[in-house]
Short mmCIF file of C-alpha atoms in Angstrom, two decimals:
data_model
loop_
_atom_site.label_atom_id
_atom_site.label_comp_id
_atom_site.label_asym_id
_atom_site.label_seq_id
_atom_site.Cartn_x
_atom_site.Cartn_y
_atom_site.Cartn_z
CA MET A 1 61.62 36.33 -16.70
CA LYS A 2 64.78 36.65 -14.61
CA LEU A 3 64.61 36.52 -10.87
CA PRO A 4 66.46 39.17 -8.86
CA ILE A 5 69.42 37.60 -7.11
CA ASN A 6 70.11 38.59 -3.52
CA GLN A 7 73.68 38.05 -2.42
CA ASP A 8 72.50 37.12 1.08
CA GLN A 9 70.41 34.25 -0.22
CA ASN A 10 71.34 30.62 0.12
CA PRO A 11 73.46 29.70 -2.97
CA PHE A 12 71.29 26.64 -3.49
CA SER A 13 68.02 28.60 -3.47
CA VAL A 14 68.98 30.91 -6.38
CA GLN A 15 69.33 28.06 -8.86
CA GLU A 16 66.20 26.39 -7.50
CA GLN A 17 64.14 29.56 -7.93
CA ARG A 18 65.17 29.70 -11.56
CA LEU A 19 64.18 26.05 -11.92
CA GLU A 20 60.80 26.72 -10.34
CA SER A 21 60.23 29.82 -12.46
CA SER A 22 60.65 27.75 -15.60
CA ASN A 23 57.79 25.58 -14.38
CA ALA A 24 55.62 28.69 -13.89
CA SER A 25 54.84 27.69 -10.32
CA HIS A 26 52.44 30.00 -8.54
CA LEU A 27 53.10 28.61 -5.05
CA ALA A 28 55.62 30.42 -2.88
CA GLN A 29 58.41 28.35 -1.38
CA ILE A 30 58.13 28.64 2.39
CA ASN A 31 60.71 26.01 3.34
CA GLU A 32 63.49 26.24 0.76
CA ASN A 33 65.80 23.92 2.69
CA ALA A 34 63.24 21.15 3.12
CA ALA A 35 63.66 17.40 2.80
CA GLY A 36 61.17 14.53 2.73
CA ILE A 37 61.65 11.07 4.23
CA ASP A 38 59.47 8.02 3.69
CA LEU A 39 60.22 5.70 6.61
CA GLY A 40 60.00 1.93 6.65
CA SER A 41 60.95 -1.00 8.83
CA ALA A 42 64.07 -1.91 6.82
CA GLU A 43 64.94 1.15 4.69
CA HIS A 44 64.30 4.88 4.51
CA TRP A 45 63.98 6.91 1.31
CA VAL A 46 65.18 10.52 1.54
CA CYS A 47 64.66 13.33 -0.95
CA VAL A 48 66.41 16.72 -0.84
CA PRO A 49 65.74 19.75 -3.09
CA PRO A 50 66.96 19.46 -6.69
CA LEU A 51 70.52 20.58 -7.51
CA ARG A 52 71.66 19.97 -3.93
CA ASP A 53 73.26 16.72 -5.06
CA GLU A 54 73.72 14.81 -8.29
CA LYS A 55 71.27 12.25 -6.93
CA ASN A 56 68.75 14.03 -4.77
CA VAL A 57 66.93 10.80 -3.76
CA ARG A 58 68.82 8.26 -1.71
CA ARG A 59 68.07 5.10 0.23
CA PHE A 60 69.40 4.55 3.73
CA GLY A 61 69.21 1.55 6.02
CA CYS A 62 67.57 1.46 9.43
CA PHE A 63 70.69 0.83 11.51
CA THR A 64 72.16 3.61 13.65
CA PRO A 65 75.26 4.15 11.43
CA ASP A 66 72.89 4.55 8.46
CA LEU A 67 70.88 7.15 10.35
CA MET A 68 74.08 9.05 11.17
CA ALA A 69 75.04 8.95 7.50
CA MET A 70 71.59 10.25 6.60
CA ALA A 71 72.00 13.20 8.98
CA ASP A 72 75.46 13.96 7.54
CA TRP A 73 74.12 13.95 3.98
CA LEU A 74 71.24 16.23 4.89
CA SER A 75 73.68 18.67 6.49
CA GLN A 76 75.90 18.64 3.38
CA CYS A 77 72.85 19.43 1.23
CA GLY A 78 71.95 22.46 3.35
CA VAL A 79 68.71 20.98 4.69
CA THR A 80 67.29 22.56 7.84
CA SER A 81 63.72 21.19 7.96
CA VAL A 82 62.59 17.59 7.46
CA ALA A 83 59.11 16.10 7.00
CA MET A 84 58.66 12.37 7.51
CA GLU A 85 55.81 9.92 7.23
CA ALA A 86 55.59 6.59 9.03
CA THR A 87 53.32 4.25 10.93
CA GLY A 88 54.09 2.35 14.12
CA VAL A 89 57.26 3.28 15.99
CA TYR A 90 59.78 3.22 13.11
CA TRP A 91 59.97 7.02 13.15
CA ILE A 92 61.16 7.40 16.76
CA PRO A 93 64.92 6.64 16.26
CA VAL A 94 65.05 8.79 13.11
CA PHE A 95 63.21 11.63 14.82
CA GLN A 96 65.53 11.57 17.82
CA VAL A 97 68.73 11.42 15.75
CA LEU A 98 67.72 14.28 13.47
CA GLU A 99 66.39 16.41 16.33
CA THR A 100 69.66 15.92 18.21
CA ARG A 101 71.58 17.08 15.13
CA GLY A 102 69.62 20.35 15.08
CA PHE A 103 67.10 19.71 12.29
CA GLU A 104 63.50 20.89 12.48
CA VAL A 105 61.63 17.61 12.25
CA LYS A 106 57.92 17.23 11.49
CA LEU A 107 56.12 13.91 11.74
CA VAL A 108 53.27 14.07 9.23
CA ASN A 109 50.04 12.20 9.73
CA ALA A 110 49.63 9.72 6.88
CA HIS A 111 45.89 10.46 6.82
CA HIS A 112 46.61 14.10 5.97
CA LEU A 113 48.65 13.10 2.93
CA LYS A 114 45.74 11.11 1.55
CA THR A 115 43.71 14.30 1.27
CA VAL A 116 46.34 15.73 -1.11
CA PRO A 117 46.41 13.63 -4.29
CA GLY A 118 49.88 12.58 -5.35
CA ARG A 119 52.12 9.71 -6.35
CA LYS A 120 52.44 6.49 -4.39
CA THR A 121 55.71 4.55 -4.30
CA ASP A 122 58.51 4.55 -1.77
CA VAL A 123 60.76 6.62 -4.03
CA LYS A 124 58.02 9.00 -5.14
CA ASP A 125 56.57 9.34 -1.62
CA CYS A 126 59.70 11.05 -0.31
CA GLN A 127 59.71 13.37 -3.37
CA TRP A 128 56.06 14.22 -2.78
CA LEU A 129 56.74 14.88 0.91
CA GLN A 130 59.66 17.14 0.03
CA GLN A 131 57.62 19.12 -2.48
CA LEU A 132 54.64 19.59 -0.16
CA HIS A 133 56.90 20.56 2.74
CA THR A 134 58.69 23.10 0.53
CA TYR A 135 55.41 24.89 -0.08
CA GLY A 136 54.44 24.69 3.60
CA LEU A 137 51.47 22.40 3.01
CA LEU A 138 52.32 19.94 5.80
CA SER A 139 51.80 20.28 9.53
CA GLY A 140 53.66 18.16 12.05
CA SER A 141 52.05 16.02 14.72
CA PHE A 142 52.21 17.22 18.30
CA ARG A 143 55.17 15.98 20.31
CA PRO A 144 56.09 17.40 23.73
CA GLU A 145 59.60 18.27 24.81
CA ASP A 146 62.13 15.50 25.30
CA GLN A 147 61.98 15.55 29.11
CA ILE A 148 58.22 15.00 29.00
CA CYS A 149 58.71 12.20 26.44
CA ILE A 150 60.95 10.38 28.93
CA LEU A 151 58.31 10.66 31.65
CA ARG A 152 55.62 9.62 29.18
CA SER A 153 57.50 6.42 28.31
CA TYR A 154 57.66 5.41 31.98
CA ILE A 155 53.98 6.18 32.55
CA ARG A 156 52.84 4.28 29.45
CA GLN A 157 54.88 1.28 30.53
CA ARG A 158 53.31 1.52 33.99
CA GLU A 159 49.84 1.42 32.43
CA CYS A 160 50.79 -1.70 30.46
CA LEU A 161 52.04 -3.40 33.64
CA ILE A 162 48.81 -2.55 35.48
CA LYS A 163 46.72 -4.00 32.65
CA SER A 164 48.79 -7.18 32.63
CA ALA A 165 48.51 -7.52 36.40
CA GLY A 166 44.75 -7.11 36.10
CA THR A 167 44.64 -9.95 33.59
CA HIS A 168 46.33 -12.34 36.05
CA LEU A 169 44.01 -11.14 38.81
CA GLN A 170 41.01 -12.08 36.67
CA ARG A 171 42.50 -15.52 36.04
CA MET A 172 42.95 -16.02 39.79
CA GLN A 173 39.28 -15.22 40.31
CA LYS A 174 38.36 -17.63 37.50
CA ALA A 175 40.33 -20.43 39.18
CA LEU A 176 38.58 -19.71 42.49
CA ILE A 177 35.14 -19.84 40.86
CA GLN A 178 36.00 -23.12 39.14
CA MET A 179 36.65 -24.54 42.63
CA ASN A 180 33.33 -22.97 43.77
CA LEU A 181 35.13 -20.53 46.08
CA HIS A 182 33.10 -17.32 45.90
CA LEU A 183 35.57 -15.08 47.68
CA HIS A 184 34.60 -12.09 45.50
CA GLN A 185 31.05 -12.14 46.91
CA VAL A 186 32.07 -11.65 50.56
CA ILE A 187 34.89 -9.11 50.07
CA SER A 188 34.88 -6.17 47.69
CA ASP A 189 38.41 -6.60 46.29
CA ILE A 190 40.30 -9.87 46.15
CA SER A 191 43.54 -7.94 45.44
CA GLY A 192 43.29 -6.22 48.83
CA LEU A 193 44.93 -7.23 52.08
CA THR A 194 42.33 -9.84 53.09
CA GLY A 195 41.91 -11.29 49.60
CA MET A 196 45.62 -11.79 48.94
CA THR A 197 46.20 -13.20 52.44
CA ILE A 198 43.49 -15.84 51.94
CA ILE A 199 44.67 -16.71 48.41
CA LYS A 200 48.26 -17.14 49.58
CA ALA A 201 47.05 -19.38 52.40
CA ILE A 202 45.08 -21.53 49.92
CA VAL A 203 48.17 -21.86 47.70
CA ALA A 204 50.25 -22.75 50.76
CA GLY A 205 47.92 -25.72 51.45
CA GLU A 206 45.29 -24.45 53.90
CA ARG A 207 41.82 -25.94 53.23
CA ASP A 208 39.92 -25.35 56.50
CA PRO A 209 37.26 -22.68 55.78
CA GLN A 210 37.21 -21.50 59.40
CA LYS A 211 40.95 -20.91 59.49
CA LEU A 212 40.83 -19.13 56.14
CA ALA A 213 37.96 -16.93 57.29
CA ALA A 214 39.86 -16.02 60.45
CA LEU A 215 42.48 -14.29 58.27
CA LYS A 216 40.11 -11.47 57.39
CA ASP A 217 40.89 -7.89 58.29
CA PRO A 218 38.76 -6.39 61.11
CA ARG A 219 37.47 -3.77 58.67
CA ILE A 220 35.77 -6.39 56.50
CA LYS A 221 31.99 -6.11 56.93
CA SER A 222 31.22 -9.75 56.08
CA SER A 223 31.08 -12.08 59.04
CA THR A 224 33.47 -14.96 59.59
CA THR A 225 30.61 -17.40 59.07
CA ASP A 226 29.76 -15.99 55.64
CA ILE A 227 33.40 -15.99 54.54
CA ALA A 228 33.85 -19.58 55.72
CA LYS A 229 30.74 -20.60 53.80
CA ALA A 230 32.07 -18.92 50.65
CA LEU A 231 35.43 -20.70 51.03
CA THR A 232 33.92 -24.17 51.25
CA GLY A 233 34.53 -25.68 47.82
CA ASP A 234 36.09 -28.37 45.65
CA TYR A 235 39.86 -27.91 45.83
CA ARG A 236 40.96 -29.62 42.61
CA LEU A 237 44.67 -29.95 41.89
CA GLU A 238 44.59 -28.56 38.35
CA HIS A 239 42.82 -25.39 39.46
CA LEU A 240 45.16 -24.99 42.43
CA PHE A 241 48.11 -25.24 40.05
CA VAL A 242 46.66 -22.47 37.87
CA LEU A 243 45.93 -20.34 40.94
CA ASN A 244 49.53 -20.76 42.10
CA GLN A 245 50.95 -19.71 38.72
CA GLU A 246 48.68 -16.71 38.35
CA LEU A 247 49.46 -15.55 41.89
CA THR A 248 53.19 -15.78 41.16
CA LEU A 249 52.83 -13.77 37.94
CA TYR A 250 50.64 -11.18 39.68
CA GLU A 251 53.28 -10.66 42.36
CA VAL A 252 55.98 -10.31 39.70
CA TYR A 253 54.02 -7.53 38.02
CA GLN A 254 53.48 -5.81 41.36
CA GLN A 255 57.24 -5.84 41.88
CA GLN A 256 57.81 -4.36 38.43
CA ILE A 257 55.21 -1.64 39.09
CA ALA A 258 57.03 -0.72 42.32
CA ALA A 259 60.32 -0.61 40.39
CA ILE A 260 58.96 1.68 37.68
CA ASP A 261 57.44 3.94 40.37
CA LYS A 262 60.98 4.54 41.63
CA GLU A 263 62.10 5.49 38.12
CA ILE A 264 59.13 7.85 37.74
CA GLU A 265 60.05 9.53 41.02
CA LYS A 266 63.66 9.95 39.83
CA CYS A 267 62.42 11.41 36.56
CA LEU A 268 60.14 13.87 38.35
CA ASN A 269 63.09 15.03 40.46
CA THR A 270 64.90 16.13 37.27
CA PHE A 271 62.19 18.66 36.37
CA GLU A 272 62.54 22.33 37.20
CA THR A 273 60.60 23.25 40.32
CA LYS A 274 58.23 26.15 39.65
CA VAL A 275 56.93 26.50 43.22
CA GLN A 276 58.43 25.46 46.54
CA ASP A 277 55.26 25.62 48.61
CA GLU A 278 53.08 22.70 49.57
CA PRO A 279 49.96 22.01 47.48
CA PRO A 280 46.94 24.01 48.60
CA THR A 281 44.49 22.33 50.91
CA SER A 282 41.16 21.22 49.52
CA LYS A 283 37.75 20.92 51.16
CA ARG A 284 37.44 17.42 49.74
CA LYS A 285 38.56 14.59 51.99
CA ARG A 286 41.79 12.97 50.83
CA ARG A 287 42.92 9.50 51.82
CA LYS A 288 46.21 9.31 53.65
CA LYS A 289 47.11 5.88 52.31
CA PRO A 290 47.63 5.07 48.61
CA VAL A 291 44.44 3.84 46.96
CA GLY A 292 44.27 1.36 44.11
CA ASN A 293 47.21 1.77 41.74
CA ASN A 294 48.54 5.02 43.24
CA PRO A 295 52.32 5.06 43.81
CA ASN A 296 53.79 5.01 47.30
CA PHE A 297 55.34 8.50 47.04
CA ASP A 298 53.48 11.83 47.17
CA LEU A 299 52.69 12.19 43.46
CA ARG A 300 50.39 15.18 44.00
CA LYS A 301 53.25 17.15 45.53
CA TYR A 302 55.58 16.39 42.61
CA LEU A 303 52.98 17.37 40.01
CA TYR A 304 52.27 20.61 41.85
CA HIS A 305 55.96 21.52 41.98
CA ILE A 306 56.69 20.91 38.29
CA SER A 307 53.49 22.52 36.97
CA GLY A 308 52.88 25.18 39.61
CA LEU A 309 49.19 24.23 39.71
CA ASP A 310 47.08 21.71 41.60
CA PHE A 311 44.80 20.28 38.92
CA THR A 312 43.29 17.84 41.41
CA LEU A 313 41.13 20.73 42.68
CA ILE A 314 38.95 20.08 39.61
CA ASP A 315 36.37 17.46 40.49
CA GLY A 316 37.03 14.15 38.75
CA LEU A 317 40.77 14.67 38.24
CA ASP A 318 42.84 12.57 40.62
CA VAL A 319 46.63 12.43 40.73
CA LEU A 320 46.99 9.52 38.28
CA THR A 321 44.67 11.24 35.78
CA VAL A 322 46.62 14.51 36.03
CA GLN A 323 49.89 12.61 35.66
CA THR A 324 48.63 10.96 32.47
CA ILE A 325 47.38 14.25 31.01
CA LEU A 326 50.57 16.20 31.77
CA SER A 327 52.74 13.40 30.37
CA GLU A 328 50.79 13.59 27.10
CA VAL A 329 50.39 17.37 26.66
CA GLY A 330 53.53 18.61 28.40
CA LEU A 331 53.97 21.62 30.66
CA ASP A 332 53.82 24.44 28.11
CA PRO A 333 50.27 25.68 27.38
CA LYS A 334 51.57 27.86 24.53
CA ARG A 335 51.80 24.76 22.34
CA PHE A 336 48.02 25.12 22.06
CA PRO A 337 47.14 28.73 21.11
CA THR A 338 43.55 28.57 22.34
CA VAL A 339 41.25 26.25 24.22
CA LYS A 340 39.62 25.35 20.91
CA HIS A 341 42.93 24.07 19.58
CA PHE A 342 43.36 22.02 22.75
CA THR A 343 39.91 20.39 22.70
CA SER A 344 40.16 19.79 18.94
CA TRP A 345 43.48 17.99 19.37
CA LEU A 346 41.87 15.86 22.08
CA GLY A 347 38.95 15.06 19.79
CA LEU A 348 36.40 16.16 22.40
CA CYS A 349 34.88 19.18 20.66
CA PRO A 350 31.86 18.85 18.34
CA GLY A 351 32.69 18.19 14.70
CA GLN A 352 31.67 20.47 11.85
CA LYS A 353 30.62 18.61 8.72
CA ILE A 354 28.72 21.23 6.74
CA THR A 355 27.71 20.78 3.11
CA GLY A 356 25.63 23.27 1.20
CA GLY A 357 24.98 25.30 4.33
CA LYS A 358 23.52 22.28 6.13
CA VAL A 359 25.08 20.58 9.13
CA LYS A 360 25.48 16.92 8.17
CA SER A 361 27.07 15.79 11.40
CA SER A 362 28.42 17.30 14.62
CA GLN A 363 29.86 14.14 16.13
CA THR A 364 33.33 14.27 17.63
CA ARG A 365 36.26 12.93 15.64
CA ARG A 366 37.49 9.44 16.38
CA VAL A 367 41.00 9.87 17.72
CA VAL A 368 43.34 7.66 19.71
CA ASN A 369 44.49 9.96 22.48
CA ARG A 370 45.47 8.89 25.99
CA ALA A 371 44.81 12.35 27.40
CA ALA A 372 41.28 12.32 25.96
CA SER A 373 40.70 8.87 27.45
CA ALA A 374 41.84 10.21 30.83
CA PHE A 375 39.34 13.08 30.59
CA ARG A 376 36.57 10.61 29.70
CA MET A 377 37.39 8.40 32.69
CA ALA A 378 37.38 11.49 34.90
CA ALA A 379 33.96 12.45 33.52
CA PHE A 380 32.57 8.97 34.25
CA SER A 381 33.85 9.17 37.83
CA LEU A 382 31.51 12.13 38.45
CA THR A 383 28.44 9.87 38.44
CA GLN A 384 27.90 10.14 42.20
CA SER A 385 29.75 13.42 42.74
CA ARG A 386 27.83 16.09 44.65
CA SER A 387 29.48 18.91 42.72
CA ALA A 388 28.51 21.24 39.90
CA LEU A 389 30.27 18.99 37.39
CA GLY A 390 28.49 15.95 38.79
CA ALA A 391 25.12 17.67 38.42
CA PHE A 392 26.05 18.69 34.87
CA TYR A 393 26.90 15.09 33.95
CA ARG A 394 23.73 13.63 35.48
CA ARG A 395 21.51 16.19 33.75
CA LEU A 396 23.01 15.40 30.34
CA ARG A 397 22.90 11.66 31.00
CA SER A 398 19.17 11.79 31.69
CA ARG A 399 18.56 13.70 28.46
CA LEU A 400 21.19 12.37 26.00
CA GLY A 401 22.37 9.09 27.46
CA ALA A 402 25.65 8.11 29.11
CA PRO A 403 28.00 8.09 26.05
CA LYS A 404 27.17 11.62 24.95
CA ALA A 405 27.10 12.85 28.52
CA ILE A 406 30.60 11.47 29.13
CA THR A 407 31.94 13.19 26.01
CA ALA A 408 30.29 16.52 26.88
CA THR A 409 31.55 16.40 30.47
CA ALA A 410 35.04 15.42 29.31
CA HIS A 411 34.94 18.45 26.99
CA LYS A 412 33.98 20.66 29.93
CA LEU A 413 36.77 19.18 32.07
CA ALA A 414 39.29 19.80 29.27
CA ARG A 415 38.20 23.44 29.01
CA LEU A 416 38.53 23.91 32.77
CA PHE A 417 41.94 22.23 32.69
CA TYR A 418 43.17 24.49 29.88
CA GLN A 419 41.80 27.64 31.52
CA MET A 420 43.57 26.78 34.75
CA TRP A 421 46.71 25.75 32.83
CA ALA A 422 46.95 28.86 30.63
CA THR A 423 46.01 31.50 33.22
CA ALA A 424 47.64 29.90 36.29
CA GLY A 425 44.34 30.36 38.09
CA GLN A 426 42.54 28.30 40.70
CA TYR A 427 39.34 26.29 40.41
CA THR A 428 36.62 26.47 43.03
CA ASP A 429 33.60 24.21 42.82
CA PRO A 430 30.43 26.35 43.04
CA GLY A 431 28.49 23.36 44.35
CA MET A 432 25.62 21.25 43.09
CA ASP A 433 22.96 23.57 44.55
CA TYR A 434 24.45 26.60 42.82
CA TYR A 435 24.51 24.77 39.51
CA GLU A 436 20.89 23.64 39.84
CA GLN A 437 19.84 27.19 40.74
CA LYS A 438 21.58 28.63 37.71
CA TYR A 439 20.02 25.95 35.51
CA GLN A 440 16.54 26.78 36.80
CA GLU A 441 17.16 30.48 36.19
CA LEU A 442 18.15 29.68 32.62
CA ILE A 443 14.97 27.64 32.08
CA LEU A 444 12.87 30.47 33.52
CA LYS A 445 14.58 33.00 31.28
CA ASN A 446 13.85 30.90 28.19
CA LEU A 447 10.20 30.54 29.24
CA ARG A 448 9.84 34.28 29.69
CA ASN A 449 11.31 34.91 26.24
CA LYS A 450 8.93 32.35 24.73
CA ALA A 451 5.93 33.88 26.52
CA HIS A 452 6.96 37.35 25.38
CA THR A 453 6.97 36.26 21.73
CA LEU A 454 3.43 34.90 22.20
CA GLY A 455 2.21 38.07 23.91
CA LEU A 456 1.90 36.38 27.30
CA GLU A 457 3.40 36.92 30.72
CA ILE A 458 4.61 34.47 33.34
CA VAL A 459 3.22 35.18 36.82
CA PRO A 460 4.56 33.28 39.85
CA ILE A 461 1.93 31.45 41.91
CA SER A 462 1.31 32.12 45.57
CA PRO A 463 2.29 29.66 48.32
CA GLU A 464 -1.41 28.80 48.85
CA GLN A 465 -1.85 27.93 45.18
CA GLN A 466 1.34 25.88 45.28
CA ASN A 467 0.05 23.85 48.24
CA THR A 468 -3.24 23.30 46.40
CA LEU A 469 -1.46 22.01 43.30
CA SER A 470 0.86 19.76 45.29
CA SER A 471 -1.92 18.19 47.41
CA PRO A 472 -3.65 15.09 45.96
CA THR A 473 -7.25 15.36 44.81
CA LEU A 474 -9.83 12.58 45.12
CA ALA A 475 -11.92 11.69 42.10
CA THR A 476 -15.66 11.61 42.68
#
């Protein structure tokens, strides 16, 4: 059978269609100009469609000149779309070089390839990738726009610095306990103003408990006597040496965190401003001073300007949580067609493992996603919240336990976030009382339906009967 030749077609594709017709292939070629790359730490194997070159599989090195040569060869072969597979971070330089040269690049999850049986060697992997990508059987992993990727790199580095600083803070507390100095029992945070002032004085050589206790801030609730009693200990030289080193390293990390905050602020200034107004006021009380690991600049204002929305109006989402989420998902909600796509990508929606018409499991998928972790932390912070979301979390926790309640509340937060993100709407907390009222109405509705199926009717009791039931009765 001869294929009709269209003069407007790519000259490469005509010969390739004849080659495919001889193989009696029933799959339509969606990406005719597709290439496959199997990435490694030292070399990359690249496969282009047959007849594009005498040798359609080539090996390239990992150095930048090799990547430029790879991009030139792909252009000469008429390739427009590339699918690559890799683990770790080996794919990032290749992805950036090819994307800059105008190629459509898809990073394929290695787990997805395992579900499609094929060949397994470095040379054959790139051929298998090219063939699957030609038929449109591969989907690329999500990657936000380049400007968001730059911001994401800074924020991820900031998280690493905070974790490292926390490690040295724990070692400082360990050294204090080894000297029987229980500073953590008389003040809530040893990394605060009072804690760091006392630790620096101990490192400087002060040993008098009364003088150390006098350094406390007036806002500290513990008395000077209690603090002096906690700071009476065994000042051993080896533990003091460790305390001095850990304090020095902790201060270094604090300096690096302040430096990266400046870079984050510069990066946020490069984004297009969607609104010029100030963020809307909220009924919740906001602290004027930075709390915990918050940066020194007005991060909430920057996030509102670049997104056009104040996501902190949703209970549980503070500025650092919103910053983490936006740096992972980007600013364009159209990348996720529906809220179901969004929650599925986060791994927060219930799973669907159905076999033979029976649900085998509905557990959520195990994914490594920083945005999902941020939603889970936000859900856990609602433990004491007097809001509708806080009441929702506590009700599920009492019935299902904390882990499942956190996942369900994180799922609800993600849906609220997407709804606000996609519709540019506002969120208003209905309140804990409103939520409890709606929940009671739902229970009553279910009871009425159950009574109706049994041929019964629910009749409310009078106030006198209610008082009789609530009053205690004495046994005779």
